[in-house]
Coordinates of C-alpha atoms in Angstrom, one line a residue:
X1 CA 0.0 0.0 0.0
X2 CA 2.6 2.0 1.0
X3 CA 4.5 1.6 -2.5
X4 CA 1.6 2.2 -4.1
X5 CA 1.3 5.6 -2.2
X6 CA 5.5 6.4 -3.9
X7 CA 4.5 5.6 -6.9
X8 CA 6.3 2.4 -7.3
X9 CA 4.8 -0.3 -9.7
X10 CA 5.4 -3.7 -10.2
X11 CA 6.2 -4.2 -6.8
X12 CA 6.6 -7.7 -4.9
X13 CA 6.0 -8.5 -1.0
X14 CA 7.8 -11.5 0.0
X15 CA 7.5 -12.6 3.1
X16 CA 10.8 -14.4 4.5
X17 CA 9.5 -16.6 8.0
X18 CA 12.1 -18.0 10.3
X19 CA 11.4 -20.8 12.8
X20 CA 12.5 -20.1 16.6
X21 CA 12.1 -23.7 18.0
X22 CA 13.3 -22.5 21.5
X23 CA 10.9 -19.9 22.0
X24 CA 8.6 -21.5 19.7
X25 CA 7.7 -18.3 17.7
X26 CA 8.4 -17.4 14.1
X27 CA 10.2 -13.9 12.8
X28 CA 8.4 -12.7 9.4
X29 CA 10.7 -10.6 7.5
X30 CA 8.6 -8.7 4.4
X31 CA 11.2 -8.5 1.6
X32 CA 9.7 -5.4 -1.0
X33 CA 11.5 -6.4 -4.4
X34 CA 10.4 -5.5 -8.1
X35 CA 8.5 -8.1 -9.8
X36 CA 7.6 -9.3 -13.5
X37 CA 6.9 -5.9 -15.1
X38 CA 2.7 -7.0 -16.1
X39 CA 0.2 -4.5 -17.1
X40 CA -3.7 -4.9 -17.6
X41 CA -4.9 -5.9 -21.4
X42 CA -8.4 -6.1 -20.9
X43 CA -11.2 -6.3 -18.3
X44 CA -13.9 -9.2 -19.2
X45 CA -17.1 -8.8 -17.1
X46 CA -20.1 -11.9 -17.5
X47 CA -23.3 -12.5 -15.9
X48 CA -24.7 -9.3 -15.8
X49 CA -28.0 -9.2 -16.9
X50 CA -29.8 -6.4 -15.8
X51 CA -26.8 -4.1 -13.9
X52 CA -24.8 -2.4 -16.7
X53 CA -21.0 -3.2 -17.5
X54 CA -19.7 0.3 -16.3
X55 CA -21.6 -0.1 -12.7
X56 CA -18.9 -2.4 -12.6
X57 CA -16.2 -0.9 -14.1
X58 CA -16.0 1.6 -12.0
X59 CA -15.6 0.1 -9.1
X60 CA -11.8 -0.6 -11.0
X61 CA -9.1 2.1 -10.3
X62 CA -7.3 0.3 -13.0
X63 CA -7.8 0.5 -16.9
X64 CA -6.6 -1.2 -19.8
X65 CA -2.6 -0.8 -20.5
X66 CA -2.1 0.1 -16.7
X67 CA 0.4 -1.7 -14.5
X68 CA -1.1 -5.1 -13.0
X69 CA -1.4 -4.3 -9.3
X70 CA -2.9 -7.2 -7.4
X71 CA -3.7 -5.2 -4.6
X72 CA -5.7 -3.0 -6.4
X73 CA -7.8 -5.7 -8.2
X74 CA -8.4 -7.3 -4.2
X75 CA -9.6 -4.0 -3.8
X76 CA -12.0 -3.4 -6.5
X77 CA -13.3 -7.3 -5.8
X78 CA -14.1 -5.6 -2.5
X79 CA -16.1 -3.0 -3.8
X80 CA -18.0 -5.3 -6.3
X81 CA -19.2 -7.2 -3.4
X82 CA -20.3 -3.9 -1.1
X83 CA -22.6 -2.8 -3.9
X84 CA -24.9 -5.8 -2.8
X85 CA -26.3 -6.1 -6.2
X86 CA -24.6 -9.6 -6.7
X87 CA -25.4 -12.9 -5.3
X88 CA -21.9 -14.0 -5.9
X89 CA -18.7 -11.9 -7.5
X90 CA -15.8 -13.5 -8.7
X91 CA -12.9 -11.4 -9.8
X92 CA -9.9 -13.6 -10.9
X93 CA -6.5 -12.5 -13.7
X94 CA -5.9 -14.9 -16.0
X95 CA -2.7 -14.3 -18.5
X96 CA -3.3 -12.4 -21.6
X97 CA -2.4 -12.9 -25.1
X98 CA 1.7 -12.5 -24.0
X99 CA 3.1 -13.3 -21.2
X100 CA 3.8 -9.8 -20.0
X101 CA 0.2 -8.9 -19.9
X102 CA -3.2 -10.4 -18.2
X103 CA -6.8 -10.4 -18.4
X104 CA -9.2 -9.3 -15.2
X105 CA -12.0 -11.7 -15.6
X106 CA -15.6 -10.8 -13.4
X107 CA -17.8 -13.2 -13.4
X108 CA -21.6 -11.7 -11.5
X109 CA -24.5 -13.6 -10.4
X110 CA -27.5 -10.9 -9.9
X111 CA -29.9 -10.8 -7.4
X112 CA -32.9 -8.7 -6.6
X113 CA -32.2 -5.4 -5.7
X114 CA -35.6 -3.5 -4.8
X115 CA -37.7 -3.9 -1.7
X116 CA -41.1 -3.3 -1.4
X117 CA -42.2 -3.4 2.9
X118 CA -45.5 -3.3 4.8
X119 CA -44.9 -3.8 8.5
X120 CA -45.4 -1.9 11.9
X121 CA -42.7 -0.4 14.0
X122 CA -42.3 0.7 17.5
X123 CA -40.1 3.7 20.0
X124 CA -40.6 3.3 23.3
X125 CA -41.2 7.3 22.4
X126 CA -44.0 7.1 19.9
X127 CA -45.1 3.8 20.5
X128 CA -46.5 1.6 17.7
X129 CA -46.7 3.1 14.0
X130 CA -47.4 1.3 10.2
X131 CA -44.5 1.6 7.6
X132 CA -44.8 1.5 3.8
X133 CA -42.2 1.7 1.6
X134 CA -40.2 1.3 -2.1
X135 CA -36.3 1.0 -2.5
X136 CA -34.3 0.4 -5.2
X137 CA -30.8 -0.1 -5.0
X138 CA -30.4 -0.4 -8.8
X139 CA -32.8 1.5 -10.3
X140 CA -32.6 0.1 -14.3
X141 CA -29.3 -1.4 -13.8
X142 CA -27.6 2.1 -13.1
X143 CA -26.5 1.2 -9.9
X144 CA -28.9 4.6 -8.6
X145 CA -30.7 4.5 -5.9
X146 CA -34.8 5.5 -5.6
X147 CA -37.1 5.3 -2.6
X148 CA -40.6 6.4 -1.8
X149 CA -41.7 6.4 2.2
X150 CA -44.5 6.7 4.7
X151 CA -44.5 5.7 8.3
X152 CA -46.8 6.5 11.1
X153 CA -46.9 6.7 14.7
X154 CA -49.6 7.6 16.8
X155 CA -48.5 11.3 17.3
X156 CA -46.1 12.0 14.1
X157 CA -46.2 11.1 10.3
X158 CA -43.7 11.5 7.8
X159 CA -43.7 10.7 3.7
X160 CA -40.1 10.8 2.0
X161 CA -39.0 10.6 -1.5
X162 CA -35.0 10.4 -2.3
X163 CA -32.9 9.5 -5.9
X164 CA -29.2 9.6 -6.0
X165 CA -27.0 8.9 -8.8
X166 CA -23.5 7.5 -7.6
X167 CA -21.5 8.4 -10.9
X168 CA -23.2 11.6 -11.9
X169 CA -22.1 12.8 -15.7
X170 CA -19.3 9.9 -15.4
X171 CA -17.0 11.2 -12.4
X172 CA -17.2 9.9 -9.2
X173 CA -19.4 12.1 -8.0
X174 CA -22.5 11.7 -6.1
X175 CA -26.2 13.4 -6.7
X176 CA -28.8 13.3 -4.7
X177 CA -32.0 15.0 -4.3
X178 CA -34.8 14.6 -2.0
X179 CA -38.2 16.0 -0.5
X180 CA -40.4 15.0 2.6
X181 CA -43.2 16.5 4.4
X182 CA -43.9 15.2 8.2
X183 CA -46.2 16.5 10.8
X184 CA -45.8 15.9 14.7
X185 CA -47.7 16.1 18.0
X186 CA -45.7 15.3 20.7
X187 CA -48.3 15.4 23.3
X188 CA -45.8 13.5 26.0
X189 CA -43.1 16.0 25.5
X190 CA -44.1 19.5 24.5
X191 CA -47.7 21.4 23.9
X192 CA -47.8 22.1 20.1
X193 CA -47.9 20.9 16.6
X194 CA -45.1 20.9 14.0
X195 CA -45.5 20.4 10.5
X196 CA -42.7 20.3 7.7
X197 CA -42.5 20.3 4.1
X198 CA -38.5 19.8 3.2
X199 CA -36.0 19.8 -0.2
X200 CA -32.6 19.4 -0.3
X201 CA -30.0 18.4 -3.1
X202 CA -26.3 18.2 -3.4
X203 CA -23.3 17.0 -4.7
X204 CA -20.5 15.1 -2.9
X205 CA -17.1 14.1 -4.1
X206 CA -13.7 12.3 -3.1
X207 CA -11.3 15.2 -1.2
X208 CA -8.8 12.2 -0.6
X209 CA -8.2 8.9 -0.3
X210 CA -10.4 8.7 3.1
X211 CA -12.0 12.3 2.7
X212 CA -14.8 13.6 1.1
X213 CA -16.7 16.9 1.1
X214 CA -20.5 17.5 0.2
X215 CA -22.6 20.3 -1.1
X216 CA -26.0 20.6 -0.6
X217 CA -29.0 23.1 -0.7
X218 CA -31.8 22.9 1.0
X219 CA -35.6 24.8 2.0
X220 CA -37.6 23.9 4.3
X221 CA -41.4 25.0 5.5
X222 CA -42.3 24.8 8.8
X223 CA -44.9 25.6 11.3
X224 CA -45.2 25.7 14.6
X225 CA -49.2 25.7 15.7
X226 CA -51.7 24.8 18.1
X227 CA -49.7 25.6 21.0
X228 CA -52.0 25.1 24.3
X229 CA -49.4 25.9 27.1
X230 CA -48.4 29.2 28.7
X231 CA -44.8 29.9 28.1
X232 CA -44.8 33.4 26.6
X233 CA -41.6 32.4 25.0
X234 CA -43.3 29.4 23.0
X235 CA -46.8 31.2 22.5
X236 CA -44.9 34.3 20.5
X237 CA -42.9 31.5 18.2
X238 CA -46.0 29.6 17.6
X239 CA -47.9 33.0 16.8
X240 CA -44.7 33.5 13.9
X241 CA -46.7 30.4 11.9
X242 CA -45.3 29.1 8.5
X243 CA -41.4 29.7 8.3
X244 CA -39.1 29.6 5.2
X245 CA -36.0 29.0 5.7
X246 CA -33.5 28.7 2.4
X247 CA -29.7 27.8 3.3
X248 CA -26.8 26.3 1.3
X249 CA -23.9 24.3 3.6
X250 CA -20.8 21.8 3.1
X251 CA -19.8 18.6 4.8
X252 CA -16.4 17.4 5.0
X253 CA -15.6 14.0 6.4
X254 CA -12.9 11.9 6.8
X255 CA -13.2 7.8 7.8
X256 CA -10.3 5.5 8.2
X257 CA -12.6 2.7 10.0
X258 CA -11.6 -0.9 8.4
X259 CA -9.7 0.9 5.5
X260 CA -6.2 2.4 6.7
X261 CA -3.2 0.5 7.3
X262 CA -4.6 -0.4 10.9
X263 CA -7.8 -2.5 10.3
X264 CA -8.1 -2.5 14.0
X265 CA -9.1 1.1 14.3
X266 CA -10.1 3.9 12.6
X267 CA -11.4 7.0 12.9
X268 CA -14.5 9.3 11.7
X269 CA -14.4 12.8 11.7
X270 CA -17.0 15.3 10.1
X271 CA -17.7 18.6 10.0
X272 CA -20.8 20.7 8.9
X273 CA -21.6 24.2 8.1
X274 CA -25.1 25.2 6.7
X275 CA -25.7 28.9 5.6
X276 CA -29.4 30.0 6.2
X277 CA -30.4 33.2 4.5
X278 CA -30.3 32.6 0.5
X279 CA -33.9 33.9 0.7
X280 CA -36.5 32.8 3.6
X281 CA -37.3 33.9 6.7
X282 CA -34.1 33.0 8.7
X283 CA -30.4 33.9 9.0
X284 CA -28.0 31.7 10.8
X285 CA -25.3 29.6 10.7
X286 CA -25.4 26.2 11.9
X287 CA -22.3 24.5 12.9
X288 CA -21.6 20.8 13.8
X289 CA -18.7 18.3 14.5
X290 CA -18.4 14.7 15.6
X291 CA -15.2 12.5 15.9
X292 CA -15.7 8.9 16.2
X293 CA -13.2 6.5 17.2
X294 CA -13.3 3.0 17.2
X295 CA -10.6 0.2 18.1
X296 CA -10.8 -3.9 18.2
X297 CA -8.8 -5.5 20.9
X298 CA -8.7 -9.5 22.5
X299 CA -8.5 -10.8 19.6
X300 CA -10.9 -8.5 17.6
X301 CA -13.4 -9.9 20.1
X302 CA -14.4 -6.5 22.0
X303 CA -14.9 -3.3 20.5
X304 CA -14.4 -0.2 21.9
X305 CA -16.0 3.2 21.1
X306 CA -15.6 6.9 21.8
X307 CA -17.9 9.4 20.0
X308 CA -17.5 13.5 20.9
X309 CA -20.2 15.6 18.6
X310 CA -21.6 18.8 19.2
X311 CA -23.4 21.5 17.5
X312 CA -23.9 25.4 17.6
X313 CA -26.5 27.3 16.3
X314 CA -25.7 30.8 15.2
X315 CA -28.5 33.3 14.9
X316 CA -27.6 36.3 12.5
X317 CA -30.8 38.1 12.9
X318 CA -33.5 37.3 14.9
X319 CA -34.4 34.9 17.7
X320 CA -34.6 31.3 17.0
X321 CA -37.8 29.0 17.5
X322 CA -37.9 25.6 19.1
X323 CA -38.2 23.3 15.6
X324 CA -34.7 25.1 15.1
X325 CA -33.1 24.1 18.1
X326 CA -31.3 21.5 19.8
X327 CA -32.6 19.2 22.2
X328 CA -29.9 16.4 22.1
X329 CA -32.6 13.5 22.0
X330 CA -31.0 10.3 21.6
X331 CA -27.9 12.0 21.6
X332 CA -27.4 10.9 25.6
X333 CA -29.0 7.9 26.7
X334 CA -31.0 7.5 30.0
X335 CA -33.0 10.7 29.6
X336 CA -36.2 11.1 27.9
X337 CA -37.5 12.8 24.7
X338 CA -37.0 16.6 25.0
X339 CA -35.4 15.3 28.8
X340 CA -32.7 18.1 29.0
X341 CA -31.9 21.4 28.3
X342 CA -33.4 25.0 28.7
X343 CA -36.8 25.4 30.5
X344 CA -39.3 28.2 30.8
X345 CA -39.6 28.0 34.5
X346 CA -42.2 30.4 34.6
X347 CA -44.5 28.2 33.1
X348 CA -46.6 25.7 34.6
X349 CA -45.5 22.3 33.0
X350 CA -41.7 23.6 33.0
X351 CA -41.9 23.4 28.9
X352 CA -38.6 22.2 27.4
X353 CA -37.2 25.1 24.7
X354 CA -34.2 23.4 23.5
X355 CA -31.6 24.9 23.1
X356 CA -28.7 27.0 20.6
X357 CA -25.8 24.5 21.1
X358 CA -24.6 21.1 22.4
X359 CA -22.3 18.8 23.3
X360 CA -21.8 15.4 24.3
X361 CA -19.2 12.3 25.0
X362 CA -20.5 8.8 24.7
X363 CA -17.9 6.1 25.3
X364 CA -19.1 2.3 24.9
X365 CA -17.8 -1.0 24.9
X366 CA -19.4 -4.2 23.0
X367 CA -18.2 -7.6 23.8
X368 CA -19.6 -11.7 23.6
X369 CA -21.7 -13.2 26.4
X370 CA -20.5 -16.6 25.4
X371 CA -23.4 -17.4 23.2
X372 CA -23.0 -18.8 19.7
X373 CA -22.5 -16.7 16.7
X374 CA -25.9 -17.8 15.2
X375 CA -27.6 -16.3 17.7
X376 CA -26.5 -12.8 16.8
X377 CA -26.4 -11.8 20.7
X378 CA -23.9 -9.4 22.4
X379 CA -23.9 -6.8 24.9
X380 CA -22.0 -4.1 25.8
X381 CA -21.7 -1.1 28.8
X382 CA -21.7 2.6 28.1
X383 CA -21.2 6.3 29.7
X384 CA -22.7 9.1 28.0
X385 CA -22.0 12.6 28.9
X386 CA -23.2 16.2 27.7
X387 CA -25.4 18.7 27.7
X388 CA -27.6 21.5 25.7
X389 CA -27.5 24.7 26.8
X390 CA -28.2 28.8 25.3
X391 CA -30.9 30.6 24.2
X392 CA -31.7 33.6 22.5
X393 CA -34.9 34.8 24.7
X394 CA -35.0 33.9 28.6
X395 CA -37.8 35.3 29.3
X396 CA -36.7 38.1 31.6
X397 CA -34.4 35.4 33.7
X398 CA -37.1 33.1 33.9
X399 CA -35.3 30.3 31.8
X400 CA -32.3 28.2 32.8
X401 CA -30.2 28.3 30.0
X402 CA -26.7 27.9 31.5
X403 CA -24.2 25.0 30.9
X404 CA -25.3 22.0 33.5
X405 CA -23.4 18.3 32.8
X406 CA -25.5 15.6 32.7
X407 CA -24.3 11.7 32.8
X408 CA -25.2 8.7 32.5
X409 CA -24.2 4.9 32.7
X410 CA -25.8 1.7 31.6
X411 CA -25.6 -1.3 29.4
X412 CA -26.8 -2.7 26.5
X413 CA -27.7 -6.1 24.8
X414 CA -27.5 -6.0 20.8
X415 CA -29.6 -8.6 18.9
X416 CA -29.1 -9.0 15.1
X417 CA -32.7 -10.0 13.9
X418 CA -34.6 -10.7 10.9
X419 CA -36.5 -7.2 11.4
X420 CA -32.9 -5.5 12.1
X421 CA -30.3 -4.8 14.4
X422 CA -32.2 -4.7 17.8
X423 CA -30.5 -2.7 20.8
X424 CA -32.3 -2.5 24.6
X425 CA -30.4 0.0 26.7
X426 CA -30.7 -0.1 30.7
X427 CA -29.7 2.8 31.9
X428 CA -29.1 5.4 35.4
X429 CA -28.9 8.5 35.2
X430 CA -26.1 10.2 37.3
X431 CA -25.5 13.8 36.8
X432 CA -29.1 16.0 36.0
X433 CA -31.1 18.7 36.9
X434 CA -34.1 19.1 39.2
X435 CA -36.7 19.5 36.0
X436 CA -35.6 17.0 33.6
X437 CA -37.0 13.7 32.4
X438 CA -35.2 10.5 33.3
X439 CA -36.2 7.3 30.8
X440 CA -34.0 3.9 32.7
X441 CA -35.1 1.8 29.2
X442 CA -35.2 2.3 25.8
X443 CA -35.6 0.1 22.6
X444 CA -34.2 1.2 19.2
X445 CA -32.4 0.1 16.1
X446 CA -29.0 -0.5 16.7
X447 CA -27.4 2.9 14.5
X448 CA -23.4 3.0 13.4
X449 CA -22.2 6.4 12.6

């Protein structure tokens, strides 16, 4: 890999291995010598039906008349595989018509690639809900991807529609676009209605060989109505109603999980920066960050995880409104839905406003319990940390909006199921506040960053 990184083609790895019967080890030496000086003649794909031949070939950093580099081909069999549009992939180099050349043979089996779902699904915080929905992975053999959406629960709704284009004019260079409209009463956790209508599309594209940066616009229409408590702070943003707001932002991340030189730990950074005020009502900048680092130790056995994200919201002009705001939900486990965070004091049922920034640690190990691997069982232990804090209107001093830690510790047991990855989290909270909303169990889909 490294050689590859130089420059240096037709490059060898030997290893050398020497026997220590004493101490009953062995000493691998890796000799790095030039080899047979073989380039590429042709690339030979079969068994492709539906998907078309450059879906495939473009998974191939090499071309025809380039330097044969086995790693690379390992790679690009790798890649073949992740696209999960094959049953079974079979990339093999065969010797071309003279001996100083070969032939990349790719033999596919396809399998079907679009999934149409009727089912319920269930949050301990909006209870039981019906799901519909289209995917395709493949969408006529272009390797794009299409979906159409609607789930329910009994206090929120939400219909989505996304396309993206992996290879957009040719490059490697994703498209995307998508629209959604959702509507929500949370009844258990706050006094009005929110309703949504949503667009965004962008473009993202390789920065590096782990690193790539997005760009995106997006518009959203929101309101904020039937508001029944008596917070003056929430009762003058519900009384705003329907709220544009037009933005354009960037994402830049960076992931060396699974792919660096160490495949025993990696590491995820990202960083976010949306622009509101390209029209609309609003005009802020929203900033957000999140490194993730993850490491396998014993043997690969148990994996160890430290996440650190926060965010910060920016108002330019004006105050902001709650459907704005952060309120870290499902962000730090053992607190309930809209749990932490600024309240109105003054009012009657302590209403939770959210709040203009956040931050939080979570740290987590997963390890075996001794069952067998068919069973898909493990478990794991966790401490989260964090808290949301700022606000633009307090009310005259009536709203805690200072920085107060919260904690919490727990464990988890992860079940890989036929419906999906299933995690239950136990959990105590340790560090909180007088007003907020504890929640010792929780049920979700088991999420990777």
């Amino acid at each position: 890999r490294l050689a590859l990184q130089k420059g240096l083609n037709f490059i060898r790895v030997e290893p050398r291995i020497s026997r220590n019967d004493r101490d009953l080890t062995l000493d691998i030496d890796f000799a790095i010598n030039r080899g047979p000086r073989i380039f590429v003649e042709r690339i030979d794909i079969e068994g492709n039906v539906t998907t078309l031949d450059s879906v495939i070939r473009r998974q191939f950093t090499t071309v025809e008349g380039d330097p044969f580099n086995a790693r690379a081909i390992r790679e690009a069999a790798s890649r073949i595989r992740a696209l999960g549009f094959f049953a079974t992939s079979n990339v093999a180099a065969r010797e071309g018509s003279s001996p100083d050349t070969v032939v990349i043979g790719v033999e596919v089996e396809e399998q079907p690639t679009g999934t149409l779902s009727f089912g319920l699904n269930y949050s301990v915080a909006s209870g039981v809900g019906a799901v519909i929905s289209f995917s395709e992975t493949n969408f006529l053999g272009r390797g794009q991807y299409l979906s159409f959406s609607y789930s329910s629960g009994l206090d929120s709704s939400t219909m989505g529609f996304s396309f993206a284009e992996p290879a957009f004019l040719g490059r490697d260079v994703r498209f995307s676009i998508s629209a959604s409209q959702s509507a929500a009463d949370n009844l258990n956790s706050s006094l009005y209605q929110v309703s949504q209508l949503a667009f965004s599309t962008g473009l993202e594209f390789p920065a590096g060989e782990f690193s790539r940066i997005g760009l995106r616009y997006s518009a959203d229409q929101t309101d904020m109505y039937n508001y029944t408590g008596d917070s003056t702070i929430l009762a003058a943003e519900a009384a705003l109603g329907k709220q544009v707001t037009s933005s354009i932002g960037y994402t830049w991340a960076r992931d060396t999980r699974g792919v660096g030189l160490n495949p025993e730990a990696g590491v995820l950074f990202r960083f976010t920066q949306d622009f509101a005020g390209v029209g609309g009502d609003s005009t802020f900048v929203r900033t957000e960050a999140l490194v993730a680092a993850e490491k396998l130790i014993f043997s690969e056995e148990v994996t160890l995880r430290a996440e650190f994200e926060g965010g910060l919201l920016s108002m330019i002009s004006g105050d902001s409104r709650a459907p704005q705001r952060y309120f870290a939900n499902a962000k730090i486990r053992g607190f309930d839905l809209n749990g932490i965070g600024p309240r109105d004091l003054a009012s009657t049922a302590n209403e939770a406003l959210g709040g203009n920034a956040f931050a939080v640690a979570r740290f987590e190990a997963e390890f075996p319990v001794g069952l067998p691997d068919e069973y898909g069982i493990t478990a794991g232990v966790f401490a989260d940390f964090g808290s949301v804090w700022m606000l633009d209107n307090t009310n005259g001093g009536a709203v805690d909006d200072g920085f107060h830690l919260r904690s919490a510790i727990g464990f988890s047991v992860f079940w890989d199921t036929a419906i999906g990855p299933l995690r239950f989290n136990f959990s105590r909270a340790l560090m909180k506040e007088a007003y907020d909303r504890e929640r010792n169990f929780d049920l979700t889909i088991s999420t990777r960053f």
